[in-house]
mmCIF file of C-alpha atoms and ligand atoms in Angstrom:
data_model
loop_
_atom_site.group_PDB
_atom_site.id
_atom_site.type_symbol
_atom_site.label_atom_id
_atom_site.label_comp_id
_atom_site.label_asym_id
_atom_site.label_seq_id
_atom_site.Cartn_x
_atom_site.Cartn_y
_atom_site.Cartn_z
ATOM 1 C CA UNK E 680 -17.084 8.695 5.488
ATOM 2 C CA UNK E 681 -15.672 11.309 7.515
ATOM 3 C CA UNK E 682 -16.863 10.154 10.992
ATOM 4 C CA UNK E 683 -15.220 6.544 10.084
ATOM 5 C CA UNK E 684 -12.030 8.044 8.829
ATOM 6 C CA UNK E 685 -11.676 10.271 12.711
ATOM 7 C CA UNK E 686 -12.026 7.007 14.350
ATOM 8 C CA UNK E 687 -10.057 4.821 12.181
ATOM 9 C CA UNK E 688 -6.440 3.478 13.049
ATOM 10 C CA UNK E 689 -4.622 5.387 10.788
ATOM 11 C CA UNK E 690 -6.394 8.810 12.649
ATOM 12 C CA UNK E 691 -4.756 7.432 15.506
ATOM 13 C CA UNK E 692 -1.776 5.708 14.927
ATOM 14 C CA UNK E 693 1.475 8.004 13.782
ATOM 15 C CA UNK E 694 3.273 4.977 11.963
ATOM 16 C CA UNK E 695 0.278 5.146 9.259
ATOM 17 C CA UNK E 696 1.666 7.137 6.271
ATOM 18 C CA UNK E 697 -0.497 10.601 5.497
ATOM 19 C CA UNK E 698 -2.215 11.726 3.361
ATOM 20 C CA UNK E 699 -3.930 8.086 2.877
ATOM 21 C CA UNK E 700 -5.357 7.378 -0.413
ATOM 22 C CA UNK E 701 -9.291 8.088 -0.472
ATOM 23 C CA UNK E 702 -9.587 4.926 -2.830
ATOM 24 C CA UNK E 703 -7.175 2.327 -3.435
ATOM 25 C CA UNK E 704 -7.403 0.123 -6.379
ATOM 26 C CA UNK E 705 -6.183 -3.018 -7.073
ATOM 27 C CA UNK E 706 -5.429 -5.606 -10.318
ATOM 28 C CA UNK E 707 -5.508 -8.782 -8.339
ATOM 29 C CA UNK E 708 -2.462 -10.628 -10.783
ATOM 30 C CA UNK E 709 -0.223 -13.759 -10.207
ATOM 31 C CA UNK E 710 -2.733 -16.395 -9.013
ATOM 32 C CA UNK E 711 -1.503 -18.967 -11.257
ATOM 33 C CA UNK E 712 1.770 -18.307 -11.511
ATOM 34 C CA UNK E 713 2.360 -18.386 -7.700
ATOM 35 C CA UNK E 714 0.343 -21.841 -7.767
ATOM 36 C CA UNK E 715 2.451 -22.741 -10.707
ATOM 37 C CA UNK E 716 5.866 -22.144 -9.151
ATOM 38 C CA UNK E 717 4.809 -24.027 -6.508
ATOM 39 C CA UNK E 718 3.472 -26.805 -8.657
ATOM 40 C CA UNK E 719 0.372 -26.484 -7.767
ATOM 41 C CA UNK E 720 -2.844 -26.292 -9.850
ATOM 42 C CA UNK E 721 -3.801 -22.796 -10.875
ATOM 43 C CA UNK E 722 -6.656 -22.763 -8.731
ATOM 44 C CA UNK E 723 -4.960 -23.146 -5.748
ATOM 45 C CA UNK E 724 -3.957 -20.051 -6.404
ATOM 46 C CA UNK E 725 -7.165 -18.377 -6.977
ATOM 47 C CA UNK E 726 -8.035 -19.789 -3.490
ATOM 48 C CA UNK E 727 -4.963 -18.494 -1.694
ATOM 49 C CA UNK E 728 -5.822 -15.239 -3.026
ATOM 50 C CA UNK E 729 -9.144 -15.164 -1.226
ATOM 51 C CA UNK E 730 -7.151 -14.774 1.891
ATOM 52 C CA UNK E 731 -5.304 -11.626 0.281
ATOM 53 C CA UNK E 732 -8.303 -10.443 -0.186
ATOM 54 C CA UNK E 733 -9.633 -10.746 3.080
ATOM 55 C CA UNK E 734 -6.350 -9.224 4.376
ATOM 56 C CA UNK E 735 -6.384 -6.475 2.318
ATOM 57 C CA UNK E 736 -9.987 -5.592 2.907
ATOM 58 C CA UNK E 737 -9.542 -5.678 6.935
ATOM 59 C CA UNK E 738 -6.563 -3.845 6.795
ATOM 60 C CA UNK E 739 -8.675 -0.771 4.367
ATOM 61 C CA UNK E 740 -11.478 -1.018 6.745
ATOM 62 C CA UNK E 741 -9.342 -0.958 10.127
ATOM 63 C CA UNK E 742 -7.422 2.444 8.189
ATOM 64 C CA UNK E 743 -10.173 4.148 7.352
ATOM 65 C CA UNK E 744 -9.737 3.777 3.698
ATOM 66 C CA UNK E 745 -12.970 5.148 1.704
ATOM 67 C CA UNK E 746 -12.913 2.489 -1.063
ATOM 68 C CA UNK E 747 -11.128 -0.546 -1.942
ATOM 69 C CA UNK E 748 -12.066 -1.637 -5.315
ATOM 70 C CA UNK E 749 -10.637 -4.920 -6.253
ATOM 71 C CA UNK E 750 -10.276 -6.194 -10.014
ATOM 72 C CA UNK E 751 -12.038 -9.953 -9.688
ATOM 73 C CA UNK E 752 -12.905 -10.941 -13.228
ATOM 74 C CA UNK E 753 -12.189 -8.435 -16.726
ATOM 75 C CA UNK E 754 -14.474 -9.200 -19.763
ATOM 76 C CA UNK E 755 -11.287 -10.535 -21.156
ATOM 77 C CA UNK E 756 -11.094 -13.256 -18.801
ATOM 78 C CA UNK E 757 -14.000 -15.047 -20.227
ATOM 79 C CA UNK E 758 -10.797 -16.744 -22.461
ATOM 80 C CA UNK E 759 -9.845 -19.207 -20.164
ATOM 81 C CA UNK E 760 -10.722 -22.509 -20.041
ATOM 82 C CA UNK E 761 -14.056 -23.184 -18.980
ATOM 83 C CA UNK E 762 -13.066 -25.440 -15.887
ATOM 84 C CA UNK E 763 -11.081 -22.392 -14.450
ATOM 85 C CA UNK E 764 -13.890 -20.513 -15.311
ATOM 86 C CA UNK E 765 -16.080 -22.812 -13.145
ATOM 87 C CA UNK E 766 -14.011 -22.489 -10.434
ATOM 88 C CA UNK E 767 -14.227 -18.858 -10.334
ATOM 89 C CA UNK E 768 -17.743 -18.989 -10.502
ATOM 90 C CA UNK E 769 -18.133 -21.412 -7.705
ATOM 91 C CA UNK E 770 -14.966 -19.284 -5.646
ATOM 92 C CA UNK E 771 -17.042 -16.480 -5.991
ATOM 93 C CA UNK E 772 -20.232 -17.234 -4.987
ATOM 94 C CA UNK E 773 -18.438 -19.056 -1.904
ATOM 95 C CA UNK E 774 -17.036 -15.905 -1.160
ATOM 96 C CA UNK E 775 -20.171 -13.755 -1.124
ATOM 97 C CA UNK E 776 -21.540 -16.532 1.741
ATOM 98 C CA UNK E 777 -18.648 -16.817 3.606
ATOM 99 C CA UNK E 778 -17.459 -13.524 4.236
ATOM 100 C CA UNK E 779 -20.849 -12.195 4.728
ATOM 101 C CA UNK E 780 -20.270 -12.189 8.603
ATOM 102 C CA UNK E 781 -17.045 -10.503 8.142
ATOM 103 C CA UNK E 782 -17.763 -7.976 5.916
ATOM 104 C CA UNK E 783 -20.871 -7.327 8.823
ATOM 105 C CA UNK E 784 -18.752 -6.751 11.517
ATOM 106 C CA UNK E 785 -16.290 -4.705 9.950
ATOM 107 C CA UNK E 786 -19.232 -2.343 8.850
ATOM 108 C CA UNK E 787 -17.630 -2.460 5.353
ATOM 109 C CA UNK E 788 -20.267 -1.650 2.263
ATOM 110 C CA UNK E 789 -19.881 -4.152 -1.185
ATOM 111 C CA UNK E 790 -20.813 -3.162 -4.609
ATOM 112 C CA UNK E 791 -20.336 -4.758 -7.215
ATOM 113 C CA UNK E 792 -19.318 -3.030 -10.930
ATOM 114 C CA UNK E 793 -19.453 -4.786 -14.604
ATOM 115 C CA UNK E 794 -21.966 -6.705 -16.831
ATOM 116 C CA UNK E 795 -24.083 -9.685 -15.278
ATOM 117 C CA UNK E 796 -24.257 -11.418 -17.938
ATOM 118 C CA UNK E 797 -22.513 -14.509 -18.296
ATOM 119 C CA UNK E 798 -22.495 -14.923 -14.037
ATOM 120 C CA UNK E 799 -24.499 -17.911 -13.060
ATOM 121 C CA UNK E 800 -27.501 -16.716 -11.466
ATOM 122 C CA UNK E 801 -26.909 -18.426 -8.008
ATOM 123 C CA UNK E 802 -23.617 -16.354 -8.187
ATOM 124 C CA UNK E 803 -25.636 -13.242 -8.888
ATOM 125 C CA UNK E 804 -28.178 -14.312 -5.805
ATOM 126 C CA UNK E 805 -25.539 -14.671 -3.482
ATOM 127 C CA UNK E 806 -24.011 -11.349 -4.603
ATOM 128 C CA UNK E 807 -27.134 -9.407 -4.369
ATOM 129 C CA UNK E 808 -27.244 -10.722 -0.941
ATOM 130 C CA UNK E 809 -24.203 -9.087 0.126
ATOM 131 C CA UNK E 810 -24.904 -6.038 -1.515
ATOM 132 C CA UNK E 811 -28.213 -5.484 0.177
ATOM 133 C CA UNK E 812 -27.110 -7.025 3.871
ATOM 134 C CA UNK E 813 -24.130 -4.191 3.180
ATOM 135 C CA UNK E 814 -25.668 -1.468 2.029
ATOM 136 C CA UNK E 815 -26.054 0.936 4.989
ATOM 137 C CA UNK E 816 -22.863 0.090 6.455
ATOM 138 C CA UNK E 817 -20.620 2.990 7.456
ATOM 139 C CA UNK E 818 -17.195 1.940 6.725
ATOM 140 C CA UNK E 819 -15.065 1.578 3.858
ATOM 141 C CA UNK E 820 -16.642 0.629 0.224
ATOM 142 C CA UNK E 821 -15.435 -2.713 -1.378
ATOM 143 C CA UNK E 822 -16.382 -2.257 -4.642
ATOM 144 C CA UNK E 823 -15.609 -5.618 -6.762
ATOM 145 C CA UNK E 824 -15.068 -5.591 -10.384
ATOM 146 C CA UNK E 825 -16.605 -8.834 -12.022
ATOM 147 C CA UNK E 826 -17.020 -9.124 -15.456
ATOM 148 C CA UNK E 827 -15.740 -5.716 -15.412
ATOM 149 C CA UNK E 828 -14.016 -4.082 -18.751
ATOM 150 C CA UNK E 829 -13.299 -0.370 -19.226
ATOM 151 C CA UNK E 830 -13.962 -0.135 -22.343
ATOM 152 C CA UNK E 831 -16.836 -2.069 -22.478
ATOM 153 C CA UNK E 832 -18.163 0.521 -19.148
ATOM 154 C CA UNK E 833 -17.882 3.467 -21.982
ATOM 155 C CA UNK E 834 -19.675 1.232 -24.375
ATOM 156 C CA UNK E 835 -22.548 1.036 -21.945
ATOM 157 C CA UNK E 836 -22.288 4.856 -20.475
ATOM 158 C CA UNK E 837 -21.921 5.942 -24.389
ATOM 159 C CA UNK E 838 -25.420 4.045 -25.162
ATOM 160 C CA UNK E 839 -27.410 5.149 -22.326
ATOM 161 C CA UNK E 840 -26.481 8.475 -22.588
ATOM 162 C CA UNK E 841 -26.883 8.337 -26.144
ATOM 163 C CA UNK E 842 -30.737 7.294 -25.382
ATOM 164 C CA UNK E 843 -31.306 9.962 -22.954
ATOM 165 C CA UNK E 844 -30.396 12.516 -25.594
ATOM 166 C CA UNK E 845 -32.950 11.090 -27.752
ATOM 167 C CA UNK E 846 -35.150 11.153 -25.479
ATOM 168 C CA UNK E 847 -34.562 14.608 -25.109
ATOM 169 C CA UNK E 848 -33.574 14.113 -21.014
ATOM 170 C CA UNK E 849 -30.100 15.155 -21.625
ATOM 171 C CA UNK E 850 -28.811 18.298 -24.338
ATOM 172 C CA UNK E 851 -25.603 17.700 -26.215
ATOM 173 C CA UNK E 852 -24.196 20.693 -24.432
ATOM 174 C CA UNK E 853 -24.658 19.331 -21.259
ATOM 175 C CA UNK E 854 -22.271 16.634 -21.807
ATOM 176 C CA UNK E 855 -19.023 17.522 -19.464
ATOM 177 C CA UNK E 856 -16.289 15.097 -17.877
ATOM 178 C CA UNK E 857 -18.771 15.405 -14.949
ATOM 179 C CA UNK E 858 -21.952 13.700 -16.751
ATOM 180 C CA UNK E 859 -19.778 11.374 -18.505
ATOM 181 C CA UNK E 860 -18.926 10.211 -14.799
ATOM 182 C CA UNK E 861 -22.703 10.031 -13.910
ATOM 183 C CA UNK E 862 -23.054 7.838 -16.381
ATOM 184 C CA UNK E 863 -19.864 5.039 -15.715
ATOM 185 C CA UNK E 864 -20.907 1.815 -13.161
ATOM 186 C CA UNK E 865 -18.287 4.265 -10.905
ATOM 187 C CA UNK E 866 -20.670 7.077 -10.930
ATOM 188 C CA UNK E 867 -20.617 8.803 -6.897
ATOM 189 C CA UNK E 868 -17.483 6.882 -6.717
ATOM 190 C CA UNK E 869 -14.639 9.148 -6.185
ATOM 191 C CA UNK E 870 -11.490 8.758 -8.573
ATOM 192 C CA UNK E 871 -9.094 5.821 -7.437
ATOM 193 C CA UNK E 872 -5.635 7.477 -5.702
ATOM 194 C CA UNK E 873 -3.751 4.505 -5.827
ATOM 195 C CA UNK E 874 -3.515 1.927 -8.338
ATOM 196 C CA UNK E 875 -1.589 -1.295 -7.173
ATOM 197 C CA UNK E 876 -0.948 -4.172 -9.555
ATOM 198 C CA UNK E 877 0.640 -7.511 -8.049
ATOM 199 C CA UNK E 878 2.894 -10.015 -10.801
ATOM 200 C CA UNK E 879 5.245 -7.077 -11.847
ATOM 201 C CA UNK E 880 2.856 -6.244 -15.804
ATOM 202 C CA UNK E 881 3.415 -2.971 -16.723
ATOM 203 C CA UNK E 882 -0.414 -2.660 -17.876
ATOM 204 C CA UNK E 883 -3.433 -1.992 -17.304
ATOM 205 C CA UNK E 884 -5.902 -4.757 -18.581
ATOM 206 C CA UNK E 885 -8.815 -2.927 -19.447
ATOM 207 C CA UNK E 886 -9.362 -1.563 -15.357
ATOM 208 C CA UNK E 887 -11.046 1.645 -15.278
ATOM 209 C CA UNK E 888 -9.354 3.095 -18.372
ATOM 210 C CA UNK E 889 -11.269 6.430 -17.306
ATOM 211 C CA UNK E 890 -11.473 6.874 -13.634
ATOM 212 C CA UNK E 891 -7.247 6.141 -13.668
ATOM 213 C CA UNK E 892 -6.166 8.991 -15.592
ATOM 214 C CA UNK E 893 -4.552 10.666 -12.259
ATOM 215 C CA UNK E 894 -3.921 7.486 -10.314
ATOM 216 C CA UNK E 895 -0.389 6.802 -8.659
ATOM 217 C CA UNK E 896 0.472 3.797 -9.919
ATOM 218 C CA UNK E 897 2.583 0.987 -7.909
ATOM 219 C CA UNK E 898 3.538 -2.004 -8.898
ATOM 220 C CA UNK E 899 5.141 -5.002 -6.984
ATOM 221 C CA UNK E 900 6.665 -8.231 -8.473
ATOM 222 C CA UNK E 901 4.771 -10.238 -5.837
ATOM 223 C CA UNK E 902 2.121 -12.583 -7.121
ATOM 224 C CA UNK E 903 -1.720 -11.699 -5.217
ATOM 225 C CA UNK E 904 -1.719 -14.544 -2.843
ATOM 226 C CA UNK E 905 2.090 -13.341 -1.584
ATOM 227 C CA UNK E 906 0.383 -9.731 -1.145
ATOM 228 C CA UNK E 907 0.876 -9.193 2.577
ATOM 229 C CA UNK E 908 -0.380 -6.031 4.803
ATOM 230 C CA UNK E 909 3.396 -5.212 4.943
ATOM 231 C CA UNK E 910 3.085 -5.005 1.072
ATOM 232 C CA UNK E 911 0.046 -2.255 1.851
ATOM 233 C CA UNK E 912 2.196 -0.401 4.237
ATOM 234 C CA UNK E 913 4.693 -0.773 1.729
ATOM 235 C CA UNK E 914 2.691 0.827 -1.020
ATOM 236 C CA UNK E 915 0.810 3.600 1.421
ATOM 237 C CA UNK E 916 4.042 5.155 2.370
ATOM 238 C CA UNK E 917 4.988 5.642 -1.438
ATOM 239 C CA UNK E 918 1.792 6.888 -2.290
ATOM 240 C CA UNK E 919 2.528 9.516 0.822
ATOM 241 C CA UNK E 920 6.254 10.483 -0.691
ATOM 242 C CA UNK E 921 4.792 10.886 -4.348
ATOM 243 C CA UNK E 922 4.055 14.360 -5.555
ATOM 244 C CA UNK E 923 0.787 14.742 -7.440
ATOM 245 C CA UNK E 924 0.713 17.933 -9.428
ATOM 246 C CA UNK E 925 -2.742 17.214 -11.717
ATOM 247 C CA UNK E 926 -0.611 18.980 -14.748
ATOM 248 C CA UNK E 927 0.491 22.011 -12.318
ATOM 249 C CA UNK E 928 3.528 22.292 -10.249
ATOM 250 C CA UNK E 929 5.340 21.135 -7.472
ATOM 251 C CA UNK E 930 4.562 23.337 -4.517
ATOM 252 C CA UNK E 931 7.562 26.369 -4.330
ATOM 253 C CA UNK E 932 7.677 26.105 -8.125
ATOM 254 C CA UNK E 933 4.957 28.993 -8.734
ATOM 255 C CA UNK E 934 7.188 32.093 -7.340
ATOM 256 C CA UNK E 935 10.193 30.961 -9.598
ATOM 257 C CA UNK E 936 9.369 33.009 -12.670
ATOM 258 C CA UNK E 937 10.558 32.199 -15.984
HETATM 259 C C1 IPE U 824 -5.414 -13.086 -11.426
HETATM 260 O O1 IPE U 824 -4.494 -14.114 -11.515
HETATM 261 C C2 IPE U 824 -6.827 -13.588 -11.207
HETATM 262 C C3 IPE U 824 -7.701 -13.469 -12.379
HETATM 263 C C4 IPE U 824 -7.403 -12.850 -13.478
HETATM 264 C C5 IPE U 824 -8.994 -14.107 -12.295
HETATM 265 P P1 IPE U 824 -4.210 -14.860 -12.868
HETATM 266 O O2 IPE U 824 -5.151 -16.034 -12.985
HETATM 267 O O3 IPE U 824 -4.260 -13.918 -14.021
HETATM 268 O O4 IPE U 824 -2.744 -15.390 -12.651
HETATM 269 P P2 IPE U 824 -1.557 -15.337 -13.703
HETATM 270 O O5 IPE U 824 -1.443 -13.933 -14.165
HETATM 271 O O6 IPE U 824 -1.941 -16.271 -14.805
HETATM 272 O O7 IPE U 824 -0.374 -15.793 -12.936
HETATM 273 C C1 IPE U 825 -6.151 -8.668 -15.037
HETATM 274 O O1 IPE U 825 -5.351 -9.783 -15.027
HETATM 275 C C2 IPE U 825 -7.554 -9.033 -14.624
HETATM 276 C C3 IPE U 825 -7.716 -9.363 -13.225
HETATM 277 C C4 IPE U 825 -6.808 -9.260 -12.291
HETATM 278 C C5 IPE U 825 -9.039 -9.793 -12.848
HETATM 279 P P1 IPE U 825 -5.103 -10.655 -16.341
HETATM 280 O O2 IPE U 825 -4.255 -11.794 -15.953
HETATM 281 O O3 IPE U 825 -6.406 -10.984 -16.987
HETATM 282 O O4 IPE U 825 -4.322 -9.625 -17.275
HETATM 283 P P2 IPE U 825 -3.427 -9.856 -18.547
HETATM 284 O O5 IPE U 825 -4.143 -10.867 -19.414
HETATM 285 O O6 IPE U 825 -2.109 -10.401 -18.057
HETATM 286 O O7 IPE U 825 -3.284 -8.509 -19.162
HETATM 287 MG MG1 MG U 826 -2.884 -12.735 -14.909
#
């Protein structure tokens, strides 16, 4: 990622904030709502946030941000009535086709993290697709999370793991913070930075309870499809002012003595 990130915008430009985050999540909230204010149906709102999406993405890719990883669908969401379901579904696969060329030219690499089950298989076609066109593409990783819960990642780490220790692969002592990454849909992933949640909830929905646990958090009252660039900016210049001390101290804090 390092010969993107030297010819990236933000390498050039001195109005981007530094240090930039190396992977920026985001829980995508306030779809309906915004379409609801509006009075319009909730899936208008889904659909406006495609463009947010597609904003958002561009702008990661044209910074040189490593990852993007974007909270689609949680397990939870399977709740919902099953015409907003539907349109998801049909949203989504849409999506994978149409942004294809985009995603292309913009050199930018998809994966995709959760169960498959439950996605229609011509979603999971079209995703595949993507995935595959994408893979050897140098630029920043869009990593989407459909039909993604955190706990239910642990569930499936826990069990696989659990099977390689029968199978005598792995030794009980070998099991570190480390393997328990290798074993998470995130594994090679690096740790999100920056966690940005539209819709103003103070929560975290089941989103990568694990790989969070030293995440700056930021959190904007603006519903998804409101979620500007500006908003980005907004959010990547508070993310450069925070101080992250990982359980030590701030720097100058270490010659004070007791
Ligand atoms: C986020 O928007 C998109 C998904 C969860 C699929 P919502 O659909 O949750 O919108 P609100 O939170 O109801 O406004
Ligand atoms: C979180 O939003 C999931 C996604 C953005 C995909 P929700 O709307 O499902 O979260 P809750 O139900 O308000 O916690
Ligand atoms: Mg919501």
């Amino acid at each position: 990622m390092s010969n993107v990130a030297s010819t990236s915008a933000s390498a050039q430009d001195p109005s981007v904030p530094q240090p930039l985050p190396r992977h920026i999540a985001v829980i995508m909230d306030g779809n309906g709502r915004w379409a609801q204010r509006l009075g319009l149906p909730r899936a208008e709102g889904h659909r406006r946030g495609v463009d947010s999406v597609r904003r958002t993405t561009e702008e990661c890719a044209r910074l040189g941000v490593g990852q993007l990883t974007l909270y689609c669908l949680s397990s939870e969401n399977w709740k919902r009535p099953q015409q907003e379901l539907d349109f998801l579904m049909r949203l989504l696969e849409q999506y994978m086709i149409e942004e294809r060329e985009l995603i292309m030219r913009q050199g930018i690499r998809v994966r995709v993290i959760g169960r498959r089950d439950g996605i229609p298989a011509r979603v999971l076609a079209e995703m595949d697709r993507t995935i595959e066109m994408s893979a050897d593409n140098p630029g920043t990783l869009l990593c989407l999370a459909i039909n993604y819960g955190g706990r239910g990642e642990m569930v499936d780490a826990v069990r696989r793991l659990a099977q390689d220790v029968r199978d005598g692969t792995v030794a009980p002592t070998q099991v570190d913070e480390q393997l328990i990454s290798n074993y998470l849909y995130t594994s090679g992933m690096p740790d999100p930075d920056l966690l940005i949640r539209t819709a103003g909830e103070m929560r975290i929905s089941n989103f990568l309870l694990w790989q969070i646990s030293y995440a700056e958090l930021w959190i904007t009252e603006k519903c998804w499809p409101e979620f500007e660039v500006e908003d980005l900016h907004h959010a990547l210049r508070d993310y450069a002012a925070r101080e992250r001390r990982f359980g030590g101290l701030n720097r100058g804090e270490e010659s004070d003595g007791l």
